[in-house]
Amino acid sequence: MASHAGGVQTGAAAPRTPEVSGRLVFAAVMMIFGGLMTLFQGIAAVTHDEVFVTTQNYIFQFDLSGWGWVHLILGIVLIVAGLAAFTGAMWARVTGVVLAGLALIANFLWLPYYPVWAMVLLVVDGFVIWALCTAQSRSTA
């Protein structure tokens, strides 16, 4: 490549601003969506725990108000982690995978109380983990 007398190369690329991939944006949006749904699930369990059906012979039987607080806190943390995932930072991605894994476990244990909602959130959490683990930043690609 030819250079000028001033040492400036004509074909030099301009410095790139850090960008995130489409998969990472998808993961962040789905994490925020899952966090909002988990937050609403927690609010419903704390305020009106007679809304949910309780089973008598389920091995993972817990107090619904306690589960409501767990989901409420987990939802808030998922929303914050989803917002942080938009940066594309590795710490945000790792935190997102860990939190989505915890949400996956919490929603699995929530299955007897609200099966359809729990199944939807299980799928959302699975997609979040997949997208966070397979996404690449455009600046490193």
Short mmCIF file of N, CA, C and O in Angstrom, two decimals:
data_model
loop_
_atom_site.label_atom_id
_atom_site.label_comp_id
_atom_site.label_asym_id
_atom_site.label_seq_id
_atom_site.Cartn_x
_atom_site.Cartn_y
_atom_site.Cartn_z
N MET A 1 0.85 -1.16 0.00
CA MET A 1 0.00 0.00 0.00
C MET A 1 0.90 1.23 0.00
O MET A 1 1.84 1.32 0.77
N ALA A 2 0.59 2.17 -0.83
CA ALA A 2 1.39 3.38 -0.95
C ALA A 2 1.06 4.34 0.17
O ALA A 2 -0.07 4.43 0.63
N SER A 3 2.07 5.06 0.62
CA SER A 3 1.83 6.07 1.66
C SER A 3 2.34 7.41 1.15
O SER A 3 3.21 7.50 0.31
N HIS A 4 1.79 8.45 1.70
CA HIS A 4 2.19 9.80 1.33
C HIS A 4 3.38 10.21 2.17
O HIS A 4 3.78 9.56 3.12
N ALA A 5 3.92 11.38 1.86
CA ALA A 5 5.10 11.87 2.56
C ALA A 5 4.84 12.08 4.04
O ALA A 5 5.71 11.92 4.87
N GLY A 6 3.61 12.40 4.41
CA GLY A 6 3.27 12.66 5.81
C GLY A 6 3.08 11.38 6.60
O GLY A 6 2.85 11.41 7.81
N GLY A 7 3.17 10.25 5.99
CA GLY A 7 3.01 8.98 6.68
C GLY A 7 1.56 8.55 6.83
O GLY A 7 1.28 7.60 7.52
N VAL A 8 0.65 9.21 6.17
CA VAL A 8 -0.76 8.84 6.26
C VAL A 8 -1.07 7.88 5.13
O VAL A 8 -0.78 8.16 3.98
N GLN A 9 -1.66 6.76 5.48
CA GLN A 9 -2.01 5.78 4.45
C GLN A 9 -3.37 6.13 3.89
O GLN A 9 -4.29 6.49 4.62
N THR A 10 -3.48 6.00 2.57
CA THR A 10 -4.75 6.38 1.92
C THR A 10 -5.84 5.37 2.18
O THR A 10 -7.01 5.72 2.16
N GLY A 11 -5.52 4.14 2.41
CA GLY A 11 -6.54 3.10 2.59
C GLY A 11 -6.80 2.77 4.04
O GLY A 11 -7.37 1.74 4.34
N ALA A 12 -6.36 3.62 4.95
CA ALA A 12 -6.54 3.31 6.37
C ALA A 12 -8.02 3.41 6.76
O ALA A 12 -8.72 4.31 6.33
N ALA A 13 -8.45 2.46 7.55
CA ALA A 13 -9.85 2.44 8.00
C ALA A 13 -10.04 3.43 9.14
O ALA A 13 -9.16 3.63 9.97
N ALA A 14 -11.19 4.03 9.16
CA ALA A 14 -11.52 4.95 10.24
C ALA A 14 -11.76 4.15 11.52
O ALA A 14 -12.20 3.01 11.46
N PRO A 15 -11.45 4.73 12.66
CA PRO A 15 -11.70 3.99 13.90
C PRO A 15 -13.19 3.70 14.05
O PRO A 15 -14.03 4.55 13.81
N ARG A 16 -13.46 2.46 14.45
CA ARG A 16 -14.84 2.01 14.56
C ARG A 16 -15.35 2.20 15.98
O ARG A 16 -14.63 2.00 16.93
N THR A 17 -16.60 2.57 16.06
CA THR A 17 -17.22 2.62 17.37
C THR A 17 -17.72 1.22 17.71
O THR A 17 -18.11 0.46 16.83
N PRO A 18 -17.67 0.85 18.99
CA PRO A 18 -18.12 -0.50 19.33
C PRO A 18 -19.60 -0.68 19.03
O PRO A 18 -20.42 0.13 19.42
N GLU A 19 -19.90 -1.73 18.31
CA GLU A 19 -21.26 -2.06 17.95
C GLU A 19 -21.56 -3.48 18.41
O GLU A 19 -20.65 -4.26 18.63
N VAL A 20 -22.81 -3.78 18.56
CA VAL A 20 -23.18 -5.12 18.96
C VAL A 20 -23.92 -5.81 17.82
O VAL A 20 -24.50 -5.16 16.95
N SER A 21 -23.90 -7.12 17.84
CA SER A 21 -24.52 -7.89 16.77
C SER A 21 -26.03 -7.95 16.96
O SER A 21 -26.55 -7.62 18.03
N GLY A 22 -26.71 -8.39 15.94
CA GLY A 22 -28.16 -8.53 16.01
C GLY A 22 -28.59 -9.54 17.05
O GLY A 22 -29.61 -9.37 17.71
N ARG A 23 -27.81 -10.61 17.22
CA ARG A 23 -28.14 -11.62 18.22
C ARG A 23 -28.04 -11.05 19.63
O ARG A 23 -28.81 -11.40 20.50
N LEU A 24 -27.07 -10.20 19.84
CA LEU A 24 -26.90 -9.59 21.16
C LEU A 24 -28.04 -8.61 21.45
O LEU A 24 -28.54 -8.56 22.58
N VAL A 25 -28.48 -7.88 20.45
CA VAL A 25 -29.63 -7.00 20.62
C VAL A 25 -30.88 -7.83 20.89
O VAL A 25 -31.70 -7.50 21.76
N PHE A 26 -31.04 -8.93 20.16
CA PHE A 26 -32.17 -9.84 20.40
C PHE A 26 -32.15 -10.35 21.83
O PHE A 26 -33.18 -10.38 22.51
N ALA A 27 -30.97 -10.76 22.31
CA ALA A 27 -30.86 -11.27 23.68
C ALA A 27 -31.21 -10.19 24.69
O ALA A 27 -31.91 -10.46 25.68
N ALA A 28 -30.75 -8.98 24.46
CA ALA A 28 -31.04 -7.89 25.40
C ALA A 28 -32.53 -7.57 25.43
O ALA A 28 -33.11 -7.40 26.51
N VAL A 29 -33.15 -7.52 24.27
CA VAL A 29 -34.59 -7.23 24.21
C VAL A 29 -35.38 -8.36 24.86
O VAL A 29 -36.31 -8.11 25.65
N MET A 30 -35.03 -9.60 24.58
CA MET A 30 -35.74 -10.72 25.18
C MET A 30 -35.50 -10.80 26.69
O MET A 30 -36.38 -11.22 27.44
N MET A 31 -34.31 -10.40 27.13
CA MET A 31 -34.04 -10.40 28.56
C MET A 31 -34.89 -9.34 29.25
O MET A 31 -35.42 -9.57 30.35
N ILE A 32 -35.04 -8.19 28.63
CA ILE A 32 -35.90 -7.15 29.20
C ILE A 32 -37.35 -7.61 29.20
O ILE A 32 -38.07 -7.44 30.19
N PHE A 33 -37.80 -8.25 28.11
CA PHE A 33 -39.16 -8.77 28.05
C PHE A 33 -39.38 -9.84 29.12
O PHE A 33 -40.38 -9.81 29.84
N GLY A 34 -38.45 -10.78 29.23
CA GLY A 34 -38.56 -11.82 30.25
C GLY A 34 -38.52 -11.24 31.66
O GLY A 34 -39.22 -11.71 32.56
N GLY A 35 -37.70 -10.21 31.85
CA GLY A 35 -37.64 -9.56 33.15
C GLY A 35 -38.93 -8.87 33.50
O GLY A 35 -39.40 -8.92 34.65
N LEU A 36 -39.55 -8.22 32.52
CA LEU A 36 -40.84 -7.57 32.76
C LEU A 36 -41.92 -8.59 33.09
O LEU A 36 -42.73 -8.39 34.01
N MET A 37 -41.94 -9.70 32.36
CA MET A 37 -42.93 -10.73 32.63
C MET A 37 -42.70 -11.37 34.00
O MET A 37 -43.65 -11.66 34.73
N THR A 38 -41.45 -11.58 34.36
CA THR A 38 -41.13 -12.12 35.68
C THR A 38 -41.51 -11.12 36.77
O THR A 38 -42.01 -11.51 37.83
N LEU A 39 -41.28 -9.85 36.51
CA LEU A 39 -41.66 -8.80 37.46
C LEU A 39 -43.18 -8.80 37.67
O LEU A 39 -43.66 -8.75 38.81
N PHE A 40 -43.95 -8.86 36.58
CA PHE A 40 -45.41 -8.89 36.70
C PHE A 40 -45.88 -10.16 37.41
O PHE A 40 -46.84 -10.13 38.18
N GLN A 41 -45.22 -11.25 37.13
CA GLN A 41 -45.53 -12.52 37.79
C GLN A 41 -45.31 -12.39 39.29
O GLN A 41 -46.12 -12.85 40.10
N GLY A 42 -44.22 -11.75 39.69
CA GLY A 42 -43.93 -11.54 41.10
C GLY A 42 -44.92 -10.62 41.76
O GLY A 42 -45.36 -10.87 42.89
N ILE A 43 -45.30 -9.54 41.07
CA ILE A 43 -46.29 -8.62 41.62
C ILE A 43 -47.63 -9.33 41.82
O ILE A 43 -48.29 -9.17 42.86
N ALA A 44 -48.03 -10.14 40.85
CA ALA A 44 -49.29 -10.87 40.97
C ALA A 44 -49.26 -11.85 42.13
O ALA A 44 -50.24 -12.02 42.84
N ALA A 45 -48.13 -12.50 42.34
CA ALA A 45 -48.03 -13.48 43.42
C ALA A 45 -47.98 -12.81 44.79
O ALA A 45 -48.52 -13.34 45.76
N VAL A 46 -47.37 -11.63 44.88
CA VAL A 46 -47.28 -10.94 46.17
C VAL A 46 -48.61 -10.31 46.54
O VAL A 46 -49.06 -10.42 47.69
N THR A 47 -49.27 -9.67 45.58
CA THR A 47 -50.48 -8.94 45.92
C THR A 47 -51.73 -9.81 45.97
O THR A 47 -52.58 -9.62 46.83
N HIS A 48 -51.84 -10.76 45.06
CA HIS A 48 -53.04 -11.61 45.00
C HIS A 48 -52.62 -13.07 44.88
O HIS A 48 -52.77 -13.67 43.83
N ASP A 49 -52.11 -13.64 45.95
CA ASP A 49 -51.62 -15.01 45.81
C ASP A 49 -52.75 -16.02 45.73
O ASP A 49 -52.51 -17.20 45.50
N GLU A 50 -54.02 -15.60 45.86
CA GLU A 50 -55.12 -16.54 45.64
C GLU A 50 -55.49 -16.66 44.16
O GLU A 50 -56.35 -17.44 43.80
N VAL A 51 -54.82 -15.89 43.31
CA VAL A 51 -55.04 -15.98 41.87
C VAL A 51 -54.49 -17.29 41.34
O VAL A 51 -55.04 -17.89 40.42
N PHE A 52 -53.41 -17.78 41.91
CA PHE A 52 -52.73 -18.96 41.41
C PHE A 52 -53.29 -20.22 42.04
O PHE A 52 -53.70 -20.24 43.19
N VAL A 53 -53.29 -21.29 41.28
CA VAL A 53 -53.74 -22.58 41.76
C VAL A 53 -52.58 -23.24 42.51
O VAL A 53 -51.46 -23.28 42.02
N THR A 54 -52.86 -23.73 43.68
CA THR A 54 -51.82 -24.44 44.43
C THR A 54 -52.08 -25.94 44.35
O THR A 54 -53.21 -26.40 44.42
N THR A 55 -51.04 -26.67 44.17
CA THR A 55 -51.15 -28.12 44.09
C THR A 55 -50.83 -28.73 45.45
O THR A 55 -50.04 -28.18 46.21
N GLN A 56 -51.42 -29.87 45.73
CA GLN A 56 -51.20 -30.49 47.02
C GLN A 56 -49.99 -31.40 47.04
O GLN A 56 -49.29 -31.50 48.02
N ASN A 57 -49.74 -32.10 45.97
CA ASN A 57 -48.69 -33.12 45.96
C ASN A 57 -47.55 -32.79 45.01
O ASN A 57 -47.08 -33.63 44.28
N TYR A 58 -47.11 -31.56 45.02
CA TYR A 58 -45.98 -31.18 44.18
C TYR A 58 -44.74 -31.12 45.05
O TYR A 58 -44.76 -30.59 46.16
N ILE A 59 -43.66 -31.69 44.57
CA ILE A 59 -42.46 -31.82 45.39
C ILE A 59 -41.82 -30.48 45.71
O ILE A 59 -41.23 -30.30 46.76
N PHE A 60 -41.95 -29.49 44.81
CA PHE A 60 -41.37 -28.18 45.03
C PHE A 60 -42.45 -27.19 45.45
O PHE A 60 -42.74 -26.23 44.77
N GLN A 61 -43.08 -27.44 46.58
CA GLN A 61 -44.17 -26.59 47.05
C GLN A 61 -43.62 -25.53 47.99
O GLN A 61 -43.01 -25.85 49.01
N PHE A 62 -43.80 -24.26 47.63
CA PHE A 62 -43.31 -23.14 48.41
C PHE A 62 -44.44 -22.15 48.65
O PHE A 62 -45.48 -22.20 48.00
N ASP A 63 -44.22 -21.23 49.56
CA ASP A 63 -45.17 -20.17 49.82
C ASP A 63 -45.22 -19.23 48.62
O ASP A 63 -44.18 -18.79 48.11
N LEU A 64 -46.42 -18.92 48.14
CA LEU A 64 -46.54 -18.08 46.94
C LEU A 64 -46.06 -16.66 47.16
O LEU A 64 -45.51 -16.04 46.24
N SER A 65 -46.24 -16.11 48.36
CA SER A 65 -45.73 -14.76 48.60
C SER A 65 -44.20 -14.74 48.55
O SER A 65 -43.60 -13.81 48.02
N GLY A 66 -43.58 -15.76 49.09
CA GLY A 66 -42.12 -15.87 49.00
C GLY A 66 -41.64 -16.00 47.57
O GLY A 66 -40.67 -15.35 47.16
N TRP A 67 -42.33 -16.83 46.78
CA TRP A 67 -41.99 -16.96 45.37
C TRP A 67 -42.23 -15.65 44.64
O TRP A 67 -41.51 -15.31 43.70
N GLY A 68 -43.26 -14.93 45.07
CA GLY A 68 -43.53 -13.64 44.43
C GLY A 68 -42.38 -12.67 44.62
O GLY A 68 -41.98 -11.98 43.69
N TRP A 69 -41.82 -12.64 45.83
CA TRP A 69 -40.67 -11.76 46.08
C TRP A 69 -39.44 -12.20 45.30
O TRP A 69 -38.68 -11.37 44.79
N VAL A 70 -39.25 -13.50 45.18
CA VAL A 70 -38.12 -14.01 44.38
C VAL A 70 -38.27 -13.57 42.93
O VAL A 70 -37.31 -13.07 42.32
N HIS A 71 -39.46 -13.73 42.37
CA HIS A 71 -39.69 -13.33 40.98
C HIS A 71 -39.62 -11.82 40.80
O HIS A 71 -39.15 -11.34 39.77
N LEU A 72 -40.09 -11.09 41.78
CA LEU A 72 -40.04 -9.63 41.71
C LEU A 72 -38.60 -9.13 41.64
O LEU A 72 -38.24 -8.34 40.76
N ILE A 73 -37.76 -9.62 42.53
CA ILE A 73 -36.35 -9.22 42.55
C ILE A 73 -35.62 -9.71 41.30
O ILE A 73 -34.86 -8.97 40.67
N LEU A 74 -35.90 -10.96 40.91
CA LEU A 74 -35.26 -11.51 39.71
C LEU A 74 -35.67 -10.73 38.47
O LEU A 74 -34.85 -10.49 37.58
N GLY A 75 -36.92 -10.30 38.39
CA GLY A 75 -37.37 -9.51 37.25
C GLY A 75 -36.65 -8.18 37.15
O GLY A 75 -36.24 -7.76 36.06
N ILE A 76 -36.49 -7.51 38.29
CA ILE A 76 -35.79 -6.22 38.29
C ILE A 76 -34.33 -6.40 37.85
O ILE A 76 -33.82 -5.63 37.02
N VAL A 77 -33.69 -7.41 38.38
CA VAL A 77 -32.28 -7.65 38.03
C VAL A 77 -32.14 -8.04 36.56
O VAL A 77 -31.19 -7.63 35.88
N LEU A 78 -33.09 -8.82 36.03
CA LEU A 78 -33.06 -9.19 34.62
C LEU A 78 -33.21 -7.97 33.71
O LEU A 78 -32.56 -7.88 32.67
N ILE A 79 -34.08 -7.05 34.10
CA ILE A 79 -34.25 -5.83 33.29
C ILE A 79 -32.97 -5.02 33.27
O ILE A 79 -32.53 -4.56 32.21
N VAL A 80 -32.33 -4.86 34.41
CA VAL A 80 -31.07 -4.10 34.48
C VAL A 80 -29.99 -4.80 33.66
O VAL A 80 -29.24 -4.16 32.91
N ALA A 81 -29.91 -6.14 33.76
CA ALA A 81 -28.92 -6.88 32.99
C ALA A 81 -29.21 -6.81 31.49
O ALA A 81 -28.28 -6.76 30.67
N GLY A 82 -30.48 -6.79 31.13
CA GLY A 82 -30.84 -6.64 29.72
C GLY A 82 -30.41 -5.29 29.16
O GLY A 82 -29.94 -5.19 28.03
N LEU A 83 -30.57 -4.25 29.96
CA LEU A 83 -30.11 -2.93 29.53
C LEU A 83 -28.58 -2.90 29.41
O LEU A 83 -28.04 -2.28 28.50
N ALA A 84 -27.90 -3.59 30.33
CA ALA A 84 -26.43 -3.64 30.26
C ALA A 84 -25.95 -4.46 29.07
O ALA A 84 -24.88 -4.20 28.53
N ALA A 85 -26.74 -5.43 28.64
CA ALA A 85 -26.33 -6.28 27.50
C ALA A 85 -26.28 -5.49 26.20
O ALA A 85 -25.60 -5.91 25.26
N PHE A 86 -26.97 -4.37 26.12
CA PHE A 86 -26.89 -3.54 24.92
C PHE A 86 -25.48 -2.99 24.70
O PHE A 86 -25.14 -2.62 23.58
N THR A 87 -24.67 -2.94 25.74
CA THR A 87 -23.30 -2.44 25.58
C THR A 87 -22.41 -3.44 24.88
O THR A 87 -21.40 -3.07 24.30
N GLY A 88 -22.76 -4.72 24.96
CA GLY A 88 -21.94 -5.76 24.35
C GLY A 88 -20.75 -6.17 25.19
O GLY A 88 -19.92 -6.96 24.75
N ALA A 89 -20.64 -5.65 26.40
CA ALA A 89 -19.51 -5.98 27.27
C ALA A 89 -19.60 -7.44 27.71
O ALA A 89 -20.68 -7.98 27.90
N MET A 90 -18.43 -8.04 27.85
CA MET A 90 -18.40 -9.45 28.22
C MET A 90 -19.00 -9.69 29.60
O MET A 90 -19.68 -10.68 29.82
N TRP A 91 -18.77 -8.78 30.55
CA TRP A 91 -19.33 -8.97 31.88
C TRP A 91 -20.85 -8.95 31.84
O TRP A 91 -21.51 -9.67 32.58
N ALA A 92 -21.43 -8.13 30.96
CA ALA A 92 -22.89 -8.07 30.84
C ALA A 92 -23.43 -9.35 30.23
O ALA A 92 -24.50 -9.83 30.63
N ARG A 93 -22.69 -9.92 29.29
CA ARG A 93 -23.13 -11.17 28.68
C ARG A 93 -23.07 -12.32 29.67
O ARG A 93 -24.00 -13.13 29.74
N VAL A 94 -21.99 -12.40 30.43
CA VAL A 94 -21.86 -13.47 31.43
C VAL A 94 -22.93 -13.32 32.51
O VAL A 94 -23.57 -14.30 32.91
N THR A 95 -23.13 -12.10 32.97
CA THR A 95 -24.17 -11.84 33.97
C THR A 95 -25.54 -12.21 33.42
O THR A 95 -26.37 -12.80 34.12
N GLY A 96 -25.79 -11.90 32.17
CA GLY A 96 -27.06 -12.23 31.54
C GLY A 96 -27.29 -13.73 31.46
O GLY A 96 -28.40 -14.21 31.70
N VAL A 97 -26.24 -14.48 31.13
CA VAL A 97 -26.37 -15.94 31.07
C VAL A 97 -26.67 -16.52 32.45
O VAL A 97 -27.55 -17.37 32.60
N VAL A 98 -25.97 -16.03 33.46
CA VAL A 98 -26.20 -16.52 34.83
C VAL A 98 -27.61 -16.18 35.29
O VAL A 98 -28.33 -17.05 35.83
N LEU A 99 -28.05 -14.95 35.07
CA LEU A 99 -29.38 -14.55 35.51
C LEU A 99 -30.48 -15.25 34.72
O LEU A 99 -31.51 -15.63 35.28
N ALA A 100 -30.28 -15.44 33.43
CA ALA A 100 -31.27 -16.18 32.64
C ALA A 100 -31.33 -17.64 33.08
O ALA A 100 -32.40 -18.25 33.09
N GLY A 101 -30.20 -18.20 33.49
CA GLY A 101 -30.20 -19.56 34.03
C GLY A 101 -30.96 -19.64 35.34
O GLY A 101 -31.72 -20.59 35.58
N LEU A 102 -30.77 -18.65 36.21
CA LEU A 102 -31.53 -18.61 37.47
C LEU A 102 -33.02 -18.43 37.20
O LEU A 102 -33.86 -19.06 37.87
N ALA A 103 -33.36 -17.59 36.22
CA ALA A 103 -34.77 -17.40 35.87
C ALA A 103 -35.35 -18.67 35.28
O ALA A 103 -36.52 -19.01 35.53
N LEU A 104 -34.55 -19.41 34.53
CA LEU A 104 -35.00 -20.67 33.96
C LEU A 104 -35.34 -21.66 35.08
O LEU A 104 -36.38 -22.31 35.04
N ILE A 105 -34.49 -21.74 36.08
CA ILE A 105 -34.75 -22.63 37.21
C ILE A 105 -35.98 -22.17 37.99
O ILE A 105 -36.85 -22.98 38.35
N ALA A 106 -36.09 -20.87 38.24
CA ALA A 106 -37.24 -20.34 38.98
C ALA A 106 -38.54 -20.59 38.23
O ALA A 106 -39.56 -20.95 38.85
N ASN A 107 -38.53 -20.44 36.92
CA ASN A 107 -39.75 -20.68 36.15
C ASN A 107 -40.07 -22.16 36.04
O ASN A 107 -41.24 -22.54 35.96
N PHE A 108 -39.07 -23.01 36.07
CA PHE A 108 -39.33 -24.45 36.11
C PHE A 108 -40.03 -24.82 37.41
O PHE A 108 -40.98 -25.60 37.43
N LEU A 109 -39.58 -24.24 38.51
CA LEU A 109 -40.21 -24.52 39.79
C LEU A 109 -41.57 -23.85 39.92
O LEU A 109 -42.37 -24.21 40.78
N TRP A 110 -41.87 -22.89 39.05
CA TRP A 110 -43.14 -22.18 39.04
C TRP A 110 -44.19 -22.90 38.20
O TRP A 110 -45.37 -22.52 38.18
N LEU A 111 -43.81 -23.95 37.49
CA LEU A 111 -44.71 -24.66 36.57
C LEU A 111 -46.06 -25.06 37.17
O LEU A 111 -47.09 -24.90 36.52
N PRO A 112 -46.14 -25.60 38.38
CA PRO A 112 -47.46 -26.03 38.87
C PRO A 112 -48.40 -24.88 39.20
O PRO A 112 -49.60 -25.07 39.28
N TYR A 113 -47.88 -23.67 39.36
CA TYR A 113 -48.72 -22.55 39.74
C TYR A 113 -49.31 -21.83 38.54
O TYR A 113 -50.43 -21.34 38.58
N TYR A 114 -48.54 -21.70 37.48
CA TYR A 114 -49.00 -21.01 36.28
C TYR A 114 -48.27 -21.62 35.09
O TYR A 114 -47.30 -21.06 34.58
N PRO A 115 -48.74 -22.79 34.59
CA PRO A 115 -47.96 -23.57 33.61
C PRO A 115 -47.70 -22.87 32.28
O PRO A 115 -46.59 -22.93 31.77
N VAL A 116 -48.69 -22.21 31.71
CA VAL A 116 -48.50 -21.61 30.39
C VAL A 116 -47.50 -20.47 30.46
O VAL A 116 -46.57 -20.37 29.64
N TRP A 117 -47.66 -19.59 31.43
CA TRP A 117 -46.76 -18.46 31.60
C TRP A 117 -45.35 -18.95 31.88
O TRP A 117 -44.37 -18.43 31.32
N ALA A 118 -45.23 -19.96 32.73
CA ALA A 118 -43.91 -20.51 33.05
C ALA A 118 -43.25 -21.13 31.82
O ALA A 118 -42.05 -20.96 31.61
N MET A 119 -44.03 -21.82 30.99
CA MET A 119 -43.45 -22.44 29.79
C MET A 119 -42.97 -21.37 28.80
O MET A 119 -41.91 -21.53 28.20
N VAL A 120 -43.74 -20.31 28.64
CA VAL A 120 -43.32 -19.22 27.75
C VAL A 120 -42.01 -18.62 28.25
O VAL A 120 -41.07 -18.39 27.47
N LEU A 121 -41.91 -18.37 29.55
CA LEU A 121 -40.69 -17.78 30.09
C LEU A 121 -39.52 -18.76 30.07
O LEU A 121 -38.37 -18.33 29.95
N LEU A 122 -39.79 -20.06 30.15
CA LEU A 122 -38.72 -21.04 29.98
C LEU A 122 -38.12 -20.94 28.58
O LEU A 122 -36.89 -20.97 28.41
N VAL A 123 -38.97 -20.81 27.59
CA VAL A 123 -38.50 -20.69 26.20
C VAL A 123 -37.74 -19.37 26.02
O VAL A 123 -36.67 -19.35 25.39
N VAL A 124 -38.27 -18.28 26.56
CA VAL A 124 -37.60 -16.98 26.45
C VAL A 124 -36.22 -17.04 27.09
O VAL A 124 -35.23 -16.59 26.51
N ASP A 125 -36.13 -17.62 28.29
CA ASP A 125 -34.84 -17.72 28.97
C ASP A 125 -33.87 -18.60 28.18
O ASP A 125 -32.67 -18.31 28.11
N GLY A 126 -34.36 -19.66 27.58
CA GLY A 126 -33.51 -20.50 26.74
C GLY A 126 -32.96 -19.75 25.54
O GLY A 126 -31.78 -19.85 25.20
N PHE A 127 -33.81 -18.95 24.89
CA PHE A 127 -33.36 -18.14 23.76
C PHE A 127 -32.35 -17.08 24.19
O PHE A 127 -31.39 -16.78 23.46
N VAL A 128 -32.55 -16.50 25.37
CA VAL A 128 -31.61 -15.50 25.87
C VAL A 128 -30.24 -16.13 26.08
O VAL A 128 -29.21 -15.57 25.67
N ILE A 129 -30.21 -17.29 26.71
CA ILE A 129 -28.92 -17.97 26.94
C ILE A 129 -28.26 -18.31 25.62
O ILE A 129 -27.06 -18.07 25.43
N TRP A 130 -29.03 -18.84 24.66
CA TRP A 130 -28.47 -19.18 23.36
C TRP A 130 -27.92 -17.95 22.65
O TRP A 130 -26.79 -17.97 22.14
N ALA A 131 -28.68 -16.88 22.64
CA ALA A 131 -28.25 -15.68 21.92
C ALA A 131 -27.04 -15.03 22.58
O ALA A 131 -26.13 -14.55 21.89
N LEU A 132 -26.99 -15.00 23.91
CA LEU A 132 -25.84 -14.42 24.58
C LEU A 132 -24.57 -15.25 24.37
O LEU A 132 -23.47 -14.70 24.29
N CYS A 133 -24.72 -16.55 24.29
CA CYS A 133 -23.56 -17.42 24.13
C CYS A 133 -23.04 -17.47 22.70
O CYS A 133 -21.86 -17.76 22.47
N THR A 134 -23.89 -17.20 21.73
CA THR A 134 -23.45 -17.32 20.34
C THR A 134 -23.23 -15.99 19.63
O THR A 134 -22.74 -15.97 18.51
N ALA A 135 -23.58 -14.90 20.27
CA ALA A 135 -23.43 -13.58 19.63
C ALA A 135 -21.97 -13.14 19.63
O ALA A 135 -21.22 -13.44 20.53
N GLN A 136 -21.60 -12.45 18.55
CA GLN A 136 -20.27 -11.87 18.45
C GLN A 136 -20.41 -10.38 18.26
O GLN A 136 -21.36 -9.90 17.65
N SER A 137 -19.47 -9.65 18.80
CA SER A 137 -19.46 -8.22 18.60
C SER A 137 -18.97 -7.92 17.19
O SER A 137 -18.05 -8.57 16.71
N ARG A 138 -19.54 -6.96 16.53
CA ARG A 138 -19.12 -6.63 15.15
C ARG A 138 -17.71 -6.06 15.12
O ARG A 138 -17.02 -6.20 14.13
N SER A 139 -17.29 -5.45 16.21
CA SER A 139 -15.94 -4.86 16.20
C SER A 139 -14.86 -5.93 16.27
O SER A 139 -13.74 -5.68 15.87
N THR A 140 -15.20 -7.16 16.73
CA THR A 140 -14.21 -8.23 16.76
C THR A 140 -14.37 -9.18 15.61
O THR A 140 -13.54 -10.04 15.41
N ALA A 141 -15.44 -9.08 14.84
CA ALA A 141 -15.69 -10.00 13.74
C ALA A 141 -14.87 -9.65 12.53
O ALA A 141 -14.43 -8.59 12.31
#
